[in-house]
JSON list of C-alpha atoms in Angstrom, two decimals:
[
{"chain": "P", "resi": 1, "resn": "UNK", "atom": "CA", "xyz": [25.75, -23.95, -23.18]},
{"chain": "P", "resi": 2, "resn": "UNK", "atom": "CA", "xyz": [26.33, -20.34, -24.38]},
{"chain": "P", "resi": 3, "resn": "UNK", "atom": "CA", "xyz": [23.98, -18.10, -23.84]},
{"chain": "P", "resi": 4, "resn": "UNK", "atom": "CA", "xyz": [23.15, -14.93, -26.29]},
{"chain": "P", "resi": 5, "resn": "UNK", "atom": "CA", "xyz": [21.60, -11.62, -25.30]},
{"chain": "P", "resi": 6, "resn": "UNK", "atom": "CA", "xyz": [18.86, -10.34, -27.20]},
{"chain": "P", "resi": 7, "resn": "UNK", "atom": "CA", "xyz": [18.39, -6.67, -27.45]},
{"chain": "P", "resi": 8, "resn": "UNK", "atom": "CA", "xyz": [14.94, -5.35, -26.70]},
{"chain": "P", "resi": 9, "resn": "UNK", "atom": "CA", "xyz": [13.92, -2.15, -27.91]},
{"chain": "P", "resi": 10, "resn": "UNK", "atom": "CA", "xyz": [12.58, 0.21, -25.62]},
{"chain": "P", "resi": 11, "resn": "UNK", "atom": "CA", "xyz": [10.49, 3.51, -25.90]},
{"chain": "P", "resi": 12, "resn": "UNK", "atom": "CA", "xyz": [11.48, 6.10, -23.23]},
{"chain": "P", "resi": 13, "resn": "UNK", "atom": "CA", "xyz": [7.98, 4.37, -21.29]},
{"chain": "P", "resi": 14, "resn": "UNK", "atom": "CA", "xyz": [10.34, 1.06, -20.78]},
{"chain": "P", "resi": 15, "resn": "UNK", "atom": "CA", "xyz": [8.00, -0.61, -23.50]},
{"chain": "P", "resi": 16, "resn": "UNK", "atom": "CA", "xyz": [8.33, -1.89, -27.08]},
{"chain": "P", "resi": 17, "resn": "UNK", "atom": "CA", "xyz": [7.10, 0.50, -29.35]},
{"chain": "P", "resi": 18, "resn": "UNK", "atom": "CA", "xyz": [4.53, -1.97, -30.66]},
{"chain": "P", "resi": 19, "resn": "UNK", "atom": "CA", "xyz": [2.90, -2.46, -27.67]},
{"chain": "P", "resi": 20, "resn": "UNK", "atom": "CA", "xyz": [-0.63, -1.32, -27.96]},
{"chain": "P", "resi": 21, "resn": "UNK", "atom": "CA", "xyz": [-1.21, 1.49, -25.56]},
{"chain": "P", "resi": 22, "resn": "UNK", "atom": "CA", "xyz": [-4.51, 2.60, -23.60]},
{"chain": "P", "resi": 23, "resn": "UNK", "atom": "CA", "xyz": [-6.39, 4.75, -25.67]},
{"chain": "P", "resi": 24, "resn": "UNK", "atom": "CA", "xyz": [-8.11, 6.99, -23.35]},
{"chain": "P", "resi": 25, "resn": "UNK", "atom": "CA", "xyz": [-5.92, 10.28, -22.15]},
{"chain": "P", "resi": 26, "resn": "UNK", "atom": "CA", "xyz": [-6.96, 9.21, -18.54]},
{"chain": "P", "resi": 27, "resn": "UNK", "atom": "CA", "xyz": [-4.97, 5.29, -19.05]},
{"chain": "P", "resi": 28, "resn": "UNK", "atom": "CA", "xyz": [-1.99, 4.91, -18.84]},
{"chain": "P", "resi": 29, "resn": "UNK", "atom": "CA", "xyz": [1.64, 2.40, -18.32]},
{"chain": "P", "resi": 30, "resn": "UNK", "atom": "CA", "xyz": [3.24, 3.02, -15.05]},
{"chain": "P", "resi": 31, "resn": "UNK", "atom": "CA", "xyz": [7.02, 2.84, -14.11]},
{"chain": "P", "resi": 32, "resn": "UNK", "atom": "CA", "xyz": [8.68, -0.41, -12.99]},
{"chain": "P", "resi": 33, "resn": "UNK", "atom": "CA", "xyz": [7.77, -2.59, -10.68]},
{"chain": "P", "resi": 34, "resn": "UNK", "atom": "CA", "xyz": [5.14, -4.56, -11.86]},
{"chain": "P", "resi": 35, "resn": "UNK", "atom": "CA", "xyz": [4.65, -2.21, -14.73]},
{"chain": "P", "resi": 36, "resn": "UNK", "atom": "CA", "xyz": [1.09, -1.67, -13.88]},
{"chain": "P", "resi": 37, "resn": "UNK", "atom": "CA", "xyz": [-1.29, -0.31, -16.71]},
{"chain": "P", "resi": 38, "resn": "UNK", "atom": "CA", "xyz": [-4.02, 2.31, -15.38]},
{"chain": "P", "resi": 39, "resn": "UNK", "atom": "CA", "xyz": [-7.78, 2.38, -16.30]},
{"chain": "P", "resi": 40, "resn": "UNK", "atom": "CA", "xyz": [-8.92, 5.52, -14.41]},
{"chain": "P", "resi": 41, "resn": "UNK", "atom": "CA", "xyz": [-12.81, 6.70, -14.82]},
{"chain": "P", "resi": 42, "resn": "UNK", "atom": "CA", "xyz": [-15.90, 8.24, -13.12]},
{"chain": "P", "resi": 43, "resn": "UNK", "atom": "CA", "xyz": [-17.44, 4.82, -14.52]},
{"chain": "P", "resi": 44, "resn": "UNK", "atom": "CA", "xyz": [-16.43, 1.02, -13.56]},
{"chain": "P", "resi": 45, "resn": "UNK", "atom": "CA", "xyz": [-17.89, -0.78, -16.51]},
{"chain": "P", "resi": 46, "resn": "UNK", "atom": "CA", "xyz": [-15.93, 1.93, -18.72]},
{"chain": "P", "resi": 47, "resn": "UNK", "atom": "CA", "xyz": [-12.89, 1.42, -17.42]},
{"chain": "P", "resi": 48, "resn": "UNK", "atom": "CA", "xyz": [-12.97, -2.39, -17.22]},
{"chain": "P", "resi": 49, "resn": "UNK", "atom": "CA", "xyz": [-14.39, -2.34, -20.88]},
{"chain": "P", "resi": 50, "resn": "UNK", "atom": "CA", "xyz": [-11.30, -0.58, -21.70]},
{"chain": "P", "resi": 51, "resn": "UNK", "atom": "CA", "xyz": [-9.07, -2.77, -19.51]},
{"chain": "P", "resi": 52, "resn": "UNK", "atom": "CA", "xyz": [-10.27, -5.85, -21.02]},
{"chain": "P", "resi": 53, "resn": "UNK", "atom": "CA", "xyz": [-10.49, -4.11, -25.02]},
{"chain": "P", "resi": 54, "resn": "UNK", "atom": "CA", "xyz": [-6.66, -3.45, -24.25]},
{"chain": "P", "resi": 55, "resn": "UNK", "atom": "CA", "xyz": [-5.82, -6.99, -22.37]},
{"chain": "P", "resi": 56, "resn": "UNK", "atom": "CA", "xyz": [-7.16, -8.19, -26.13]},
{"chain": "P", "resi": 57, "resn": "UNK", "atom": "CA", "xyz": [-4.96, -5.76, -27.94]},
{"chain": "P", "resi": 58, "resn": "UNK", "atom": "CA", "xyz": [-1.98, -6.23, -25.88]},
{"chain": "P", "resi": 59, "resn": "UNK", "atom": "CA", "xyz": [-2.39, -10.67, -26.16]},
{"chain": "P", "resi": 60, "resn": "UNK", "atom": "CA", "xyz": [-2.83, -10.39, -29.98]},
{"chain": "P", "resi": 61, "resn": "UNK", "atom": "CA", "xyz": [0.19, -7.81, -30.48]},
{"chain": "P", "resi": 62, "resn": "UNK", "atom": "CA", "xyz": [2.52, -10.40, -28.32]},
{"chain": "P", "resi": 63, "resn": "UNK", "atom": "CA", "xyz": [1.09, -13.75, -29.79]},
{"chain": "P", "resi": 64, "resn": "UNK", "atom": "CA", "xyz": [-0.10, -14.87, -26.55]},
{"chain": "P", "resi": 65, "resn": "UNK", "atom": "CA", "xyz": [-1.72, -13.66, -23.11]},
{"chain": "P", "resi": 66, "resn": "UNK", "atom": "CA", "xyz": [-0.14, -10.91, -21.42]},
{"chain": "P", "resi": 67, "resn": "UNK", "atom": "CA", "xyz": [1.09, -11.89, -18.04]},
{"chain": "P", "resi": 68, "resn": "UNK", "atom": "CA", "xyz": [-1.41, -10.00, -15.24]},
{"chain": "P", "resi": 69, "resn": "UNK", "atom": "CA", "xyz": [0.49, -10.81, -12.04]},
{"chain": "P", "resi": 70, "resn": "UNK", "atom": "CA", "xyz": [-2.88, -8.98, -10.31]},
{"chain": "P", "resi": 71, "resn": "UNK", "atom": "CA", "xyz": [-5.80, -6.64, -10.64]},
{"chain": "P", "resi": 72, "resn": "UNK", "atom": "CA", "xyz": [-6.00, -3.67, -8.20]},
{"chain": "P", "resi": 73, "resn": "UNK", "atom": "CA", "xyz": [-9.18, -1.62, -7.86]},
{"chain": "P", "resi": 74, "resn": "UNK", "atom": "CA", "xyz": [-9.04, 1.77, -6.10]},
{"chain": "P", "resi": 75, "resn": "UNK", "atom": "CA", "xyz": [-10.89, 5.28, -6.05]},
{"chain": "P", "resi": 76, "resn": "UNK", "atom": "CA", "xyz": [-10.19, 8.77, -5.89]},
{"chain": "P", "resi": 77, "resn": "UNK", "atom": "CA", "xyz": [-12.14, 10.90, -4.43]},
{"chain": "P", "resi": 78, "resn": "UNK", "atom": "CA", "xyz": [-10.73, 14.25, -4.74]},
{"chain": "P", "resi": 79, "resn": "UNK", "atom": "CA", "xyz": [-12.49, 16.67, -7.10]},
{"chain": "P", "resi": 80, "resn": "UNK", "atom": "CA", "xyz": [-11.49, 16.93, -10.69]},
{"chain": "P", "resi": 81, "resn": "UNK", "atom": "CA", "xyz": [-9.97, 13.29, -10.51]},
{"chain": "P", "resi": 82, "resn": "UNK", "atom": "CA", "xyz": [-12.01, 9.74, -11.93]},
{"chain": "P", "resi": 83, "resn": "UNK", "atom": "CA", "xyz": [-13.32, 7.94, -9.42]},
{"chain": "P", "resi": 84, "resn": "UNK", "atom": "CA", "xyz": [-12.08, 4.44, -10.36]},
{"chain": "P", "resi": 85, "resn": "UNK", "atom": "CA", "xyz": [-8.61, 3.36, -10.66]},
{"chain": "P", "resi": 86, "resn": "UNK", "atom": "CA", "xyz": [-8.26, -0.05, -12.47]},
{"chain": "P", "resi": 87, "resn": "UNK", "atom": "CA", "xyz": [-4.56, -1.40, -12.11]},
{"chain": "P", "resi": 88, "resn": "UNK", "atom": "CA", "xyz": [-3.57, -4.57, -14.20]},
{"chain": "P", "resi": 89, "resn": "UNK", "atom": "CA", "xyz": [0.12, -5.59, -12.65]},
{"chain": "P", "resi": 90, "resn": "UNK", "atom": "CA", "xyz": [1.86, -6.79, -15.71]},
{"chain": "P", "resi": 91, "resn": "UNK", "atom": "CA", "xyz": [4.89, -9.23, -16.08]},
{"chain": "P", "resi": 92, "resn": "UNK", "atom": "CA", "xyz": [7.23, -6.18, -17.47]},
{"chain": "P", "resi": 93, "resn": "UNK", "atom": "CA", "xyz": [9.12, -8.40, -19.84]},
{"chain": "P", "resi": 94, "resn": "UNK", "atom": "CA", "xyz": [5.57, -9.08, -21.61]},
{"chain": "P", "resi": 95, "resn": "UNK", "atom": "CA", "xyz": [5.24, -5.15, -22.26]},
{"chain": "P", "resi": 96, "resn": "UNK", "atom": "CA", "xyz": [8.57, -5.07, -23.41]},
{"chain": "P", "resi": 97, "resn": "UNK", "atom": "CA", "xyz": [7.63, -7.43, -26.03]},
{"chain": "P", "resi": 98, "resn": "UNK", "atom": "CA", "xyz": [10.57, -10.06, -25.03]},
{"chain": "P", "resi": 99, "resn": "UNK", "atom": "CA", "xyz": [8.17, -13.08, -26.34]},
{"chain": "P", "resi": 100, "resn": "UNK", "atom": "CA", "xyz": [8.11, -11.33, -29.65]},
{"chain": "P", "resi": 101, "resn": "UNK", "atom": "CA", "xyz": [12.09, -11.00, -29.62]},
{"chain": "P", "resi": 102, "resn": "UNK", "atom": "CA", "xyz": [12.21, -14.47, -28.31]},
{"chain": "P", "resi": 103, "resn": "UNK", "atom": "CA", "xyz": [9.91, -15.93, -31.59]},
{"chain": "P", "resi": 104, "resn": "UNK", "atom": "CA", "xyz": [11.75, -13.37, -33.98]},
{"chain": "P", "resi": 105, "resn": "UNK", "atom": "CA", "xyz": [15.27, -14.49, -33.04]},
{"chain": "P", "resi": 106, "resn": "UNK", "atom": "CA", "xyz": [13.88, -18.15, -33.29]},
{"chain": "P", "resi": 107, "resn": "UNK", "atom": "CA", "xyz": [14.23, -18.88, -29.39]},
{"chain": "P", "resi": 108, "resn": "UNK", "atom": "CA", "xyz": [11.27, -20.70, -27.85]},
{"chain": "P", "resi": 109, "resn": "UNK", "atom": "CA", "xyz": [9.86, -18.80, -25.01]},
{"chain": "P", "resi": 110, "resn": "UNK", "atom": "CA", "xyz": [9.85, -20.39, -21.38]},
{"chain": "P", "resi": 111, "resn": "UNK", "atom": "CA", "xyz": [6.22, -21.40, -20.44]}
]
């Protein structure tokens, strides 16, 4: 069995350029590990609105469901900072768009 390399590519984030990002200045994608994607905001229902509006952005842009390994909720309570701090952990490979290169190249992908 050989087995062939496909080359991802990568925005200086570590993601594929297609991958729908956050749209409020506040979200953002984190570094490796987990690649966690940030929902920050003085309100929980806005952030989680946003989380889930980009969860649906991020599943139709790869084809399927994005891979959340977890969900972390924190707060912040210094001044000047939002309050809430939605995390989704996300299977990196996912926001790299590997599924996509998978389909593209004509590999299935693992389930």
């Amino acid at each position: 069995m050989s087995e062939e390399t496909i080359q991802l590519e990568l925005n200086d984030a570590g993601v594929a350029p297609g991958l729908p990002l956050p749209t409020d200045p506040r979200d953002q994608v984190q570094d490796v590990p987990y690649r966690p994607v940030e929902f920050r905001d003085d309100d929980l229902s806005a952030a989680l609105e946003r989380c889930a509006d980009w969860l649906r952005k991020a599943g139709r842009w790869l084809g399927e469901p994005v891979d959340v390994i977890s969900i972390h909720l924190d707060y912040d309570e210094r001044d000047g900072f939002p309050y809430y701090d939605v995390k989704l952990l996300c299977n990196e490979e996912d926001l790299a768009g590997a599924p996509l290169a998978l389909r593209e190249h004509g590999d299935t992908v693992p389930s």
